[in-house]
């Protein structure tokens, strides 16, 4: 089982989301409030709501392991969280999973020069959108293994006929979903295709009202 929930941010249900997290996960709420910007607080709180939606129940507090890797004590699944300007995404799986989401406009030449291999750079020159596909893949692998796979060119990513692979780590399976000039990518050791679900504000609002 691999499920990915994606919430585009159009308008913020700030008060509703923050009130929900404050009641059902006060430790998470305190963590969220440490962010200075209201937008960052919202994204972090919304990620918690998506985890509840993905599990179809309240999931309790998010615990943190080595290097801050998040996990749920009682949900019986692995999780990964990512958020950026206009997207929040979470992944759940019955085995290890890493997820990342990013907007194409956030990947600049500095990132490419520092993190992409020579062969990856060649591919990006032929298809500009691959810069965000490759970046999210590197981040997702980093989250899967809880190690740094993105600040230097350790991967050797290829993208052919819609299939994303890392030829340097063949035991890793990568799946990507493009949306709103951005990309969501998962990394795992299972070939199973994740199910990607776009969550609307109406669904979020309905879930919050249910509880």
CSV table of C-alpha atoms in Angstrom, one decimal:
chain,number,residue,atom,x,y,z
A,1,UNK,CA,0.0,0.0,0.0
A,2,UNK,CA,1.3,3.4,-1.0
A,3,UNK,CA,-0.9,6.5,-0.9
A,4,UNK,CA,-0.1,10.1,-1.6
A,5,UNK,CA,-2.4,12.9,-0.8
A,6,UNK,CA,-1.8,16.3,-2.4
A,7,UNK,CA,-3.4,19.5,-1.4
A,8,UNK,CA,-3.0,22.6,-3.6
A,9,UNK,CA,-3.1,25.8,-1.6
A,10,UNK,CA,-5.5,28.3,-3.1
A,11,UNK,CA,-6.9,30.1,0.0
A,12,UNK,CA,-5.9,29.2,3.5
A,13,UNK,CA,-8.4,27.6,5.9
A,14,UNK,CA,-6.1,28.9,8.5
A,15,UNK,CA,-8.3,29.2,11.6
A,16,UNK,CA,-10.1,25.9,10.9
A,17,UNK,CA,-6.9,23.9,10.4
A,18,UNK,CA,-5.0,25.4,13.3
A,19,UNK,CA,-8.0,24.9,15.7
A,20,UNK,CA,-8.2,21.2,14.6
A,21,UNK,CA,-4.5,20.6,15.2
A,22,UNK,CA,-4.5,22.4,18.5
A,23,UNK,CA,-7.2,20.2,19.9
A,24,UNK,CA,-6.2,16.7,18.5
A,25,UNK,CA,-2.4,17.1,18.5
A,26,UNK,CA,-1.2,19.8,20.9
A,27,UNK,CA,2.5,18.8,20.6
A,28,UNK,CA,2.2,19.2,16.8
A,29,UNK,CA,0.5,22.5,17.3
A,30,UNK,CA,3.3,23.8,19.4
A,31,UNK,CA,5.8,22.7,16.7
A,32,UNK,CA,3.8,24.4,14.0
A,33,UNK,CA,3.6,27.6,16.0
A,34,UNK,CA,7.4,27.8,16.0
A,35,UNK,CA,7.3,28.8,12.3
A,36,UNK,CA,7.5,32.6,12.0
A,37,UNK,CA,5.5,33.0,8.8
A,38,UNK,CA,1.7,32.3,8.8
A,39,UNK,CA,2.0,30.5,5.5
A,40,UNK,CA,4.6,28.1,6.9
A,41,UNK,CA,2.5,27.4,10.0
A,42,UNK,CA,-0.5,26.6,7.7
A,43,UNK,CA,1.5,24.2,5.4
A,44,UNK,CA,2.9,22.3,8.4
A,45,UNK,CA,-0.6,22.1,10.1
A,46,UNK,CA,-2.3,21.1,6.8
A,47,UNK,CA,0.3,18.2,6.4
A,48,UNK,CA,-1.0,16.8,9.7
A,49,UNK,CA,-4.6,17.0,8.5
A,50,UNK,CA,-3.6,15.2,5.3
A,51,UNK,CA,-2.1,12.4,7.4
A,52,UNK,CA,-5.4,12.0,9.2
A,53,UNK,CA,-7.2,12.0,5.9
A,54,UNK,CA,-4.8,9.4,4.4
A,55,UNK,CA,-5.3,7.1,7.4
A,56,UNK,CA,-9.0,7.9,7.6
A,57,UNK,CA,-8.7,8.5,11.3
A,58,UNK,CA,-7.0,10.7,13.9
A,59,UNK,CA,-3.4,9.7,14.0
A,60,UNK,CA,-2.2,11.1,17.3
A,61,UNK,CA,1.1,13.0,17.6
A,62,UNK,CA,3.9,12.9,15.0
A,63,UNK,CA,7.0,11.6,16.6
A,64,UNK,CA,10.6,12.2,15.3
A,65,UNK,CA,13.4,9.8,15.0
A,66,UNK,CA,17.0,10.1,13.9
A,67,UNK,CA,17.7,13.3,12.0
A,68,UNK,CA,14.1,14.4,12.6
A,69,UNK,CA,12.5,11.6,10.5
A,70,UNK,CA,8.8,11.7,11.2
A,71,UNK,CA,6.8,8.6,12.2
A,72,UNK,CA,3.5,7.7,13.8
A,73,UNK,CA,3.6,5.5,16.8
A,74,UNK,CA,0.2,3.9,16.5
A,75,UNK,CA,-0.8,4.1,12.9
A,76,UNK,CA,1.0,1.0,11.7
A,77,UNK,CA,2.4,2.7,8.6
A,78,UNK,CA,5.5,4.7,7.4
A,79,UNK,CA,5.0,8.4,6.5
A,80,UNK,CA,6.7,11.2,4.7
A,81,UNK,CA,5.8,14.9,4.5
A,82,UNK,CA,6.6,17.7,2.1
A,83,UNK,CA,5.4,21.2,1.4
A,84,UNK,CA,6.3,24.1,-0.8
A,85,UNK,CA,4.8,27.4,-2.0
A,86,UNK,CA,1.6,26.1,-3.5
A,87,UNK,CA,1.4,22.4,-2.5
A,88,UNK,CA,1.4,20.2,0.6
A,89,UNK,CA,1.8,16.4,0.2
A,90,UNK,CA,2.1,13.4,2.4
A,91,UNK,CA,2.8,9.8,1.7
A,92,UNK,CA,1.9,6.7,3.7
A,93,UNK,CA,3.0,3.2,3.1
A,94,UNK,CA,3.3,-0.2,4.8
A,95,UNK,CA,7.1,0.1,4.2
A,96,UNK,CA,9.6,2.9,4.0
A,97,UNK,CA,8.7,5.9,1.8
A,98,UNK,CA,10.1,9.3,1.0
A,99,UNK,CA,8.2,12.1,-0.7
A,100,UNK,CA,9.0,15.5,-2.0
A,101,UNK,CA,7.1,18.2,-3.8
A,102,UNK,CA,8.4,21.3,-5.4
A,103,UNK,CA,7.5,24.0,-7.9
A,104,UNK,CA,9.5,24.2,-11.1
A,105,UNK,CA,10.2,27.9,-10.6
A,106,UNK,CA,12.1,27.2,-7.3
A,107,UNK,CA,14.9,25.1,-9.0
A,108,UNK,CA,17.6,27.5,-10.2
A,109,UNK,CA,21.0,27.1,-11.8
A,110,UNK,CA,22.8,27.1,-8.5
A,111,UNK,CA,20.8,24.0,-7.4
A,112,UNK,CA,21.5,22.3,-10.7
A,113,UNK,CA,25.2,23.0,-10.7
A,114,UNK,CA,25.7,21.8,-7.2
A,115,UNK,CA,23.4,18.8,-7.2
A,116,UNK,CA,23.1,17.4,-10.7
A,117,UNK,CA,25.5,15.0,-12.3
A,118,UNK,CA,26.9,15.7,-15.8
A,119,UNK,CA,24.5,13.3,-17.4
A,120,UNK,CA,21.5,14.7,-15.5
A,121,UNK,CA,22.5,18.2,-16.6
A,122,UNK,CA,22.5,17.1,-20.3
A,123,UNK,CA,18.9,15.7,-19.9
A,124,UNK,CA,17.7,19.0,-18.3
A,125,UNK,CA,19.0,21.0,-21.3
A,126,UNK,CA,16.7,18.9,-23.5
A,127,UNK,CA,13.7,19.1,-21.2
A,128,UNK,CA,13.5,22.0,-18.8
A,129,UNK,CA,10.8,20.4,-16.6
A,130,UNK,CA,13.2,17.6,-15.7
A,131,UNK,CA,15.0,19.9,-13.3
A,132,UNK,CA,12.1,19.8,-10.8
A,133,UNK,CA,11.5,16.0,-11.5
A,134,UNK,CA,15.1,15.2,-10.7
A,135,UNK,CA,15.3,17.5,-7.7
A,136,UNK,CA,12.2,16.0,-6.1
A,137,UNK,CA,13.6,12.5,-6.8
A,138,UNK,CA,16.8,13.4,-5.0
A,139,UNK,CA,14.9,14.8,-2.0
A,140,UNK,CA,12.6,11.8,-1.9
A,141,UNK,CA,15.5,9.4,-1.9
A,142,UNK,CA,17.1,11.5,0.9
A,143,UNK,CA,13.9,11.2,3.0
A,144,UNK,CA,13.6,7.4,2.3
A,145,UNK,CA,17.1,6.7,3.6
A,146,UNK,CA,17.2,9.7,6.0
A,147,UNK,CA,20.5,10.7,4.5
A,148,UNK,CA,21.7,13.6,2.2
A,149,UNK,CA,21.3,12.6,-1.4
A,150,UNK,CA,20.7,16.1,-2.8
A,151,UNK,CA,23.5,18.5,-1.9
A,152,UNK,CA,26.0,16.7,-4.2
A,153,UNK,CA,25.6,14.7,-7.4
A,154,UNK,CA,25.2,11.2,-5.9
A,155,UNK,CA,22.4,10.0,-8.1
A,156,UNK,CA,22.4,9.2,-11.8
A,157,UNK,CA,18.8,9.8,-12.8
A,158,UNK,CA,17.2,9.1,-16.1
A,159,UNK,CA,13.7,9.8,-17.5
A,160,UNK,CA,12.6,7.8,-20.5
A,161,UNK,CA,9.0,7.3,-21.8
A,162,UNK,CA,7.6,8.5,-18.5
A,163,UNK,CA,9.7,6.2,-16.4
A,164,UNK,CA,12.0,7.8,-13.8
A,165,UNK,CA,15.0,5.7,-12.6
A,166,UNK,CA,18.2,6.1,-10.6
A,167,UNK,CA,20.7,3.9,-12.4
A,168,UNK,CA,23.1,4.4,-9.4
A,169,UNK,CA,20.6,2.9,-7.0
A,170,UNK,CA,18.5,0.3,-8.8
A,171,UNK,CA,16.9,-0.9,-5.6
A,172,UNK,CA,15.0,2.4,-5.4
A,173,UNK,CA,11.7,2.8,-7.2
A,174,UNK,CA,10.7,6.4,-8.1
A,175,UNK,CA,7.2,7.5,-9.1
A,176,UNK,CA,6.4,11.1,-10.0
A,177,UNK,CA,3.2,13.1,-10.5
A,178,UNK,CA,3.2,16.4,-12.2
A,179,UNK,CA,0.8,19.1,-11.2
A,180,UNK,CA,0.5,22.9,-11.3
A,181,UNK,CA,4.0,23.5,-12.8
A,182,UNK,CA,5.4,21.3,-10.0
A,183,UNK,CA,6.2,17.8,-9.3
A,184,UNK,CA,5.5,15.3,-6.5
A,185,UNK,CA,7.9,12.3,-6.3
A,186,UNK,CA,8.0,9.2,-4.1
A,187,UNK,CA,10.9,6.9,-3.4
A,188,UNK,CA,10.7,3.4,-2.0
A,189,UNK,CA,12.1,-0.1,-2.3
A,190,UNK,CA,8.8,-1.4,-3.7
A,191,UNK,CA,7.8,-1.3,-7.4
A,192,UNK,CA,4.2,-0.8,-6.4
A,193,UNK,CA,2.7,2.3,-8.1
A,194,UNK,CA,1.4,4.8,-5.5
A,195,UNK,CA,-2.1,6.1,-5.7
A,196,UNK,CA,-2.0,9.9,-6.0
A,197,UNK,CA,-5.0,11.8,-4.7
A,198,UNK,CA,-5.7,15.5,-5.1
A,199,UNK,CA,-7.5,16.8,-2.1
A,200,UNK,CA,-9.8,19.8,-2.4
A,201,UNK,CA,-10.5,22.5,0.2
A,202,UNK,CA,-14.1,21.2,0.3
A,203,UNK,CA,-12.9,17.8,1.4
A,204,UNK,CA,-10.6,19.3,4.0
A,205,UNK,CA,-13.3,21.5,5.3
A,206,UNK,CA,-15.7,18.5,5.5
A,207,UNK,CA,-13.2,16.4,7.3
A,208,UNK,CA,-12.6,19.1,9.9
A,209,UNK,CA,-16.3,19.6,10.5
A,210,UNK,CA,-16.8,15.8,10.9
A,211,UNK,CA,-14.6,15.9,14.0
